[in-house]
C-alpha atoms as a printed R data frame, in Angstrom:
    type eleno elety resid chain resno       x       y       z
1   ATOM     1    CA   MET     A     1 -18.484 -16.963 -37.945
2   ATOM     2    CA   VAL     A     2 -16.849 -14.454 -40.563
3   ATOM     3    CA   VAL     A     3 -18.168 -10.984 -41.691
4   ATOM     4    CA   ALA     A     4 -17.914  -9.384 -44.946
5   ATOM     5    CA   ALA     A     5 -15.896  -6.082 -44.329
6   ATOM     6    CA   SER     A     6 -18.808  -4.596 -46.427
7   ATOM     7    CA   SER     A     7 -21.269  -5.481 -44.235
8   ATOM     8    CA   LEU     A     8 -20.075  -3.398 -41.449
9   ATOM     9    CA   ARG     A     9 -21.041  -0.197 -40.599
10  ATOM    10    CA   ILE     A    10 -18.328   2.818 -39.849
11  ATOM    11    CA   SER     A    11 -19.842   5.780 -38.335
12  ATOM    12    CA   PRO     A    12 -18.256   9.064 -39.296
13  ATOM    13    CA   VAL     A    13 -16.315  10.855 -36.126
14  ATOM    14    CA   GLY     A    14 -17.416  14.578 -35.286
15  ATOM    15    CA   GLN     A    15 -14.640  17.180 -34.611
16  ATOM    16    CA   GLY     A    16 -14.418  17.272 -30.870
17  ATOM    17    CA   SER     A    17 -15.719  13.585 -30.611
18  ATOM    18    CA   CYS     A    18 -12.200  11.928 -29.049
19  ATOM    19    CA   SER     A    19 -11.004  13.194 -25.973
20  ATOM    20    CA   PRO     A    20  -7.276  13.247 -25.017
21  ATOM    21    CA   GLY     A    21  -6.098  10.730 -23.078
22  ATOM    22    CA   PRO     A    22  -4.760  11.718 -19.220
23  ATOM    23    CA   SER     A    23  -1.935  14.186 -18.926
24  ATOM    24    CA   GLY     A    24   0.960  12.809 -17.529
25  ATOM    25    CA   ASP     A    25   4.626  12.289 -16.893
26  ATOM    26    CA   LEU     A    26   6.110   9.463 -18.918
27  ATOM    27    CA   ILE     A    27   8.610   7.118 -16.566
28  ATOM    28    CA   THR     A    28  12.541   7.462 -17.488
29  ATOM    29    CA   ARG     A    29  13.834   4.512 -19.564
30  ATOM    30    CA   ASP     A    30  15.585   4.097 -16.471
31  ATOM    31    CA   GLU     A    31  13.024   3.684 -13.958
32  ATOM    32    CA   VAL     A    32  11.201   1.305 -16.752
33  ATOM    33    CA   GLU     A    33  14.794  -1.011 -16.896
34  ATOM    34    CA   LEU     A    34  14.295  -1.023 -12.827
35  ATOM    35    CA   ARG     A    35  11.105  -2.364 -13.413
36  ATOM    36    CA   VAL     A    36  11.910  -4.724 -15.599
37  ATOM    37    CA   ALA     A    37  15.038  -6.184 -14.240
38  ATOM    38    CA   GLY     A    38  12.762  -6.765 -10.832
39  ATOM    39    CA   LEU     A    39   9.961  -8.501 -12.891
40  ATOM    40    CA   LYS     A    40  12.567 -10.864 -14.887
41  ATOM    41    CA   ALA     A    41  13.761 -11.781 -11.365
42  ATOM    42    CA   MET     A    42  10.688 -13.159 -10.372
43  ATOM    43    CA   ALA     A    43   9.072 -14.164 -13.903
44  ATOM    44    CA   ASP     A    44  10.316 -17.938 -12.830
45  ATOM    45    CA   PRO     A    45   8.277 -20.650 -11.612
46  ATOM    46    CA   ALA     A    46  11.067 -21.863  -9.569
47  ATOM    47    CA   ARG     A    47  12.147 -18.035  -8.256
48  ATOM    48    CA   LEU     A    48   8.392 -17.552  -7.116
49  ATOM    49    CA   GLN     A    49   8.697 -20.672  -5.118
50  ATOM    50    CA   ILE     A    50  11.960 -19.869  -4.109
51  ATOM    51    CA   LEU     A    51  10.395 -16.539  -2.653
52  ATOM    52    CA   HIS     A    52   7.270 -18.255  -1.226
53  ATOM    53    CA   LEU     A    53   9.736 -20.995   0.869
54  ATOM    54    CA   ILE     A    54  11.957 -18.206   2.298
55  ATOM    55    CA   GLN     A    55   8.548 -15.873   2.943
56  ATOM    56    CA   GLN     A    56   7.022 -18.913   4.791
57  ATOM    57    CA   ALA     A    57   9.945 -20.148   6.919
58  ATOM    58    CA   PRO     A    58   9.550 -19.994  10.581
59  ATOM    59    CA   ALA     A    59  12.875 -18.037  10.737
60  ATOM    60    CA   GLY     A    60  11.940 -15.598   7.790
61  ATOM    61    CA   GLU     A    61  15.289 -17.669   6.261
62  ATOM    62    CA   LEU     A    62  16.458 -20.714   4.556
63  ATOM    63    CA   CYS     A    63  19.865 -22.291   3.318
64  ATOM    64    CA   VAL     A    64  20.428 -23.724  -0.048
65  ATOM    65    CA   CYS     A    65  20.354 -27.492   1.389
66  ATOM    66    CA   ASP     A    66  16.833 -26.858   2.312
67  ATOM    67    CA   LEU     A    67  16.013 -25.258  -0.979
68  ATOM    68    CA   THR     A    68  17.306 -27.804  -2.933
69  ATOM    69    CA   ASP     A    69  15.390 -30.543  -1.072
70  ATOM    70    CA   SER     A    70  11.961 -28.548  -1.185
71  ATOM    71    CA   LEU     A    71  12.542 -27.637  -5.018
72  ATOM    72    CA   GLY     A    72  13.882 -31.100  -6.334
73  ATOM    73    CA   LEU     A    73  16.315 -29.344  -8.125
74  ATOM    74    CA   SER     A    74  20.120 -29.980  -8.332
75  ATOM    75    CA   GLN     A    75  22.278 -27.466  -5.952
76  ATOM    76    CA   PRO     A    76  23.960 -25.447  -9.520
77  ATOM    77    CA   ALA     A    77  20.181 -24.590 -10.695
78  ATOM    78    CA   VAL     A    78  18.430 -23.786  -7.007
79  ATOM    79    CA   SER     A    79  22.023 -21.484  -6.816
80  ATOM    80    CA   ARG     A    80  21.776 -20.006 -10.554
81  ATOM    81    CA   HIS     A    81  18.292 -18.974  -9.506
82  ATOM    82    CA   LEU     A    82  19.087 -17.654  -5.951
83  ATOM    83    CA   LYS     A    83  21.874 -15.415  -7.312
84  ATOM    84    CA   ILE     A    84  19.040 -13.861 -10.093
85  ATOM    85    CA   LEU     A    85  17.114 -13.189  -6.981
86  ATOM    86    CA   ALA     A    86  19.887 -11.743  -4.807
87  ATOM    87    CA   MET     A    87  21.473  -9.858  -8.149
88  ATOM    88    CA   ALA     A    88  17.921  -8.146  -8.601
89  ATOM    89    CA   GLY     A    89  18.525  -7.282  -4.796
90  ATOM    90    CA   LEU     A    90  15.319  -9.400  -3.678
91  ATOM    91    CA   LEU     A    91  16.915 -11.559  -1.514
92  ATOM    92    CA   ALA     A    92  19.876 -11.128   1.263
93  ATOM    93    CA   ARG     A    93  22.321 -13.523   1.552
94  ATOM    94    CA   GLU     A    94  24.489 -14.712   4.542
95  ATOM    95    CA   GLN     A    95  26.993 -16.670   4.385
96  ATOM    96    CA   ARG     A    96  27.781 -19.254   7.494
97  ATOM    97    CA   GLY     A    97  30.452 -21.749   6.843
98  ATOM    98    CA   THR     A    98  30.185 -23.860   3.846
99  ATOM    99    CA   TRP     A    99  26.216 -23.060   3.636
100 ATOM   100    CA   ALA     A   100  24.718 -19.800   2.429
101 ATOM   101    CA   TRP     A   101  21.390 -18.352   3.845
102 ATOM   102    CA   PHE     A   102  19.020 -16.374   1.632
103 ATOM   103    CA   SER     A   103  16.250 -13.996   3.075
104 ATOM   104    CA   LEU     A   104  13.624 -11.748   1.877
105 ATOM   105    CA   VAL     A   105  14.333  -8.106   1.727
106 ATOM   106    CA   PRO     A   106  10.968  -6.836   2.003
107 ATOM   107    CA   SER     A   107  12.110  -3.036   1.350
108 ATOM   108    CA   ALA     A   108  12.496  -4.563  -1.718
109 ATOM   109    CA   LEU     A   109   9.929  -6.263  -2.416
110 ATOM   110    CA   ARG     A   110   7.055  -3.066  -1.375
111 ATOM   111    CA   ASP     A   111   9.527  -0.891  -3.681
112 ATOM   112    CA   LEU     A   112   8.982  -3.266  -6.611
113 ATOM   113    CA   GLN     A   113   5.141  -3.137  -6.226
114 ATOM   114    CA   ASP     A   114   5.134   0.080  -5.931
115 ATOM   115    CA   ARG     A   115   6.628   1.081  -8.991
116 ATOM   116    CA   VAL     A   116   5.117  -1.677 -10.673
117 ATOM   117    CA   PHE     A   117   1.884  -1.318  -9.516
118 ATOM   118    CA   GLY     A   118   1.444   2.070  -7.687
119 ATOM   119    CA   SER     A   119   1.499   4.044 -11.404
120 ATOM   120    CA   LEU     A   120  -0.919   1.323 -12.777
121 ATOM   121    CA   VAL     A   121  -3.642   1.051 -10.474
122 ATOM   122    CA   PRO     A   122  -5.858   4.053  -9.809
123 ATOM   123    CA   HIS     A   123  -6.436   5.319  -6.563
């Protein structure tokens, strides 16, 4: 339904009817960049699946070969996703022979959650 602008009633706002927003400190550009980097690392369906699969693993870690089979992606594609997550500090990597094993870094995930949502969700 289209409404003509001339039919909209606009009430004048009196002085003092607008209240100022909450006062608070603006987060720094560096802090914003940290938050964005972590969110970008997780902003991919395959990477979220990787985090979930590793979190669900009985030993808390998975080999690249396990992830390749589970995700149905090529080894280079899985390695690229793992590298992005590891560079963001969300995964730890351990080389065992020819295979790389990955585990979550719980403190990094908690820190990202606190940085992103801690300041957004009212207490």
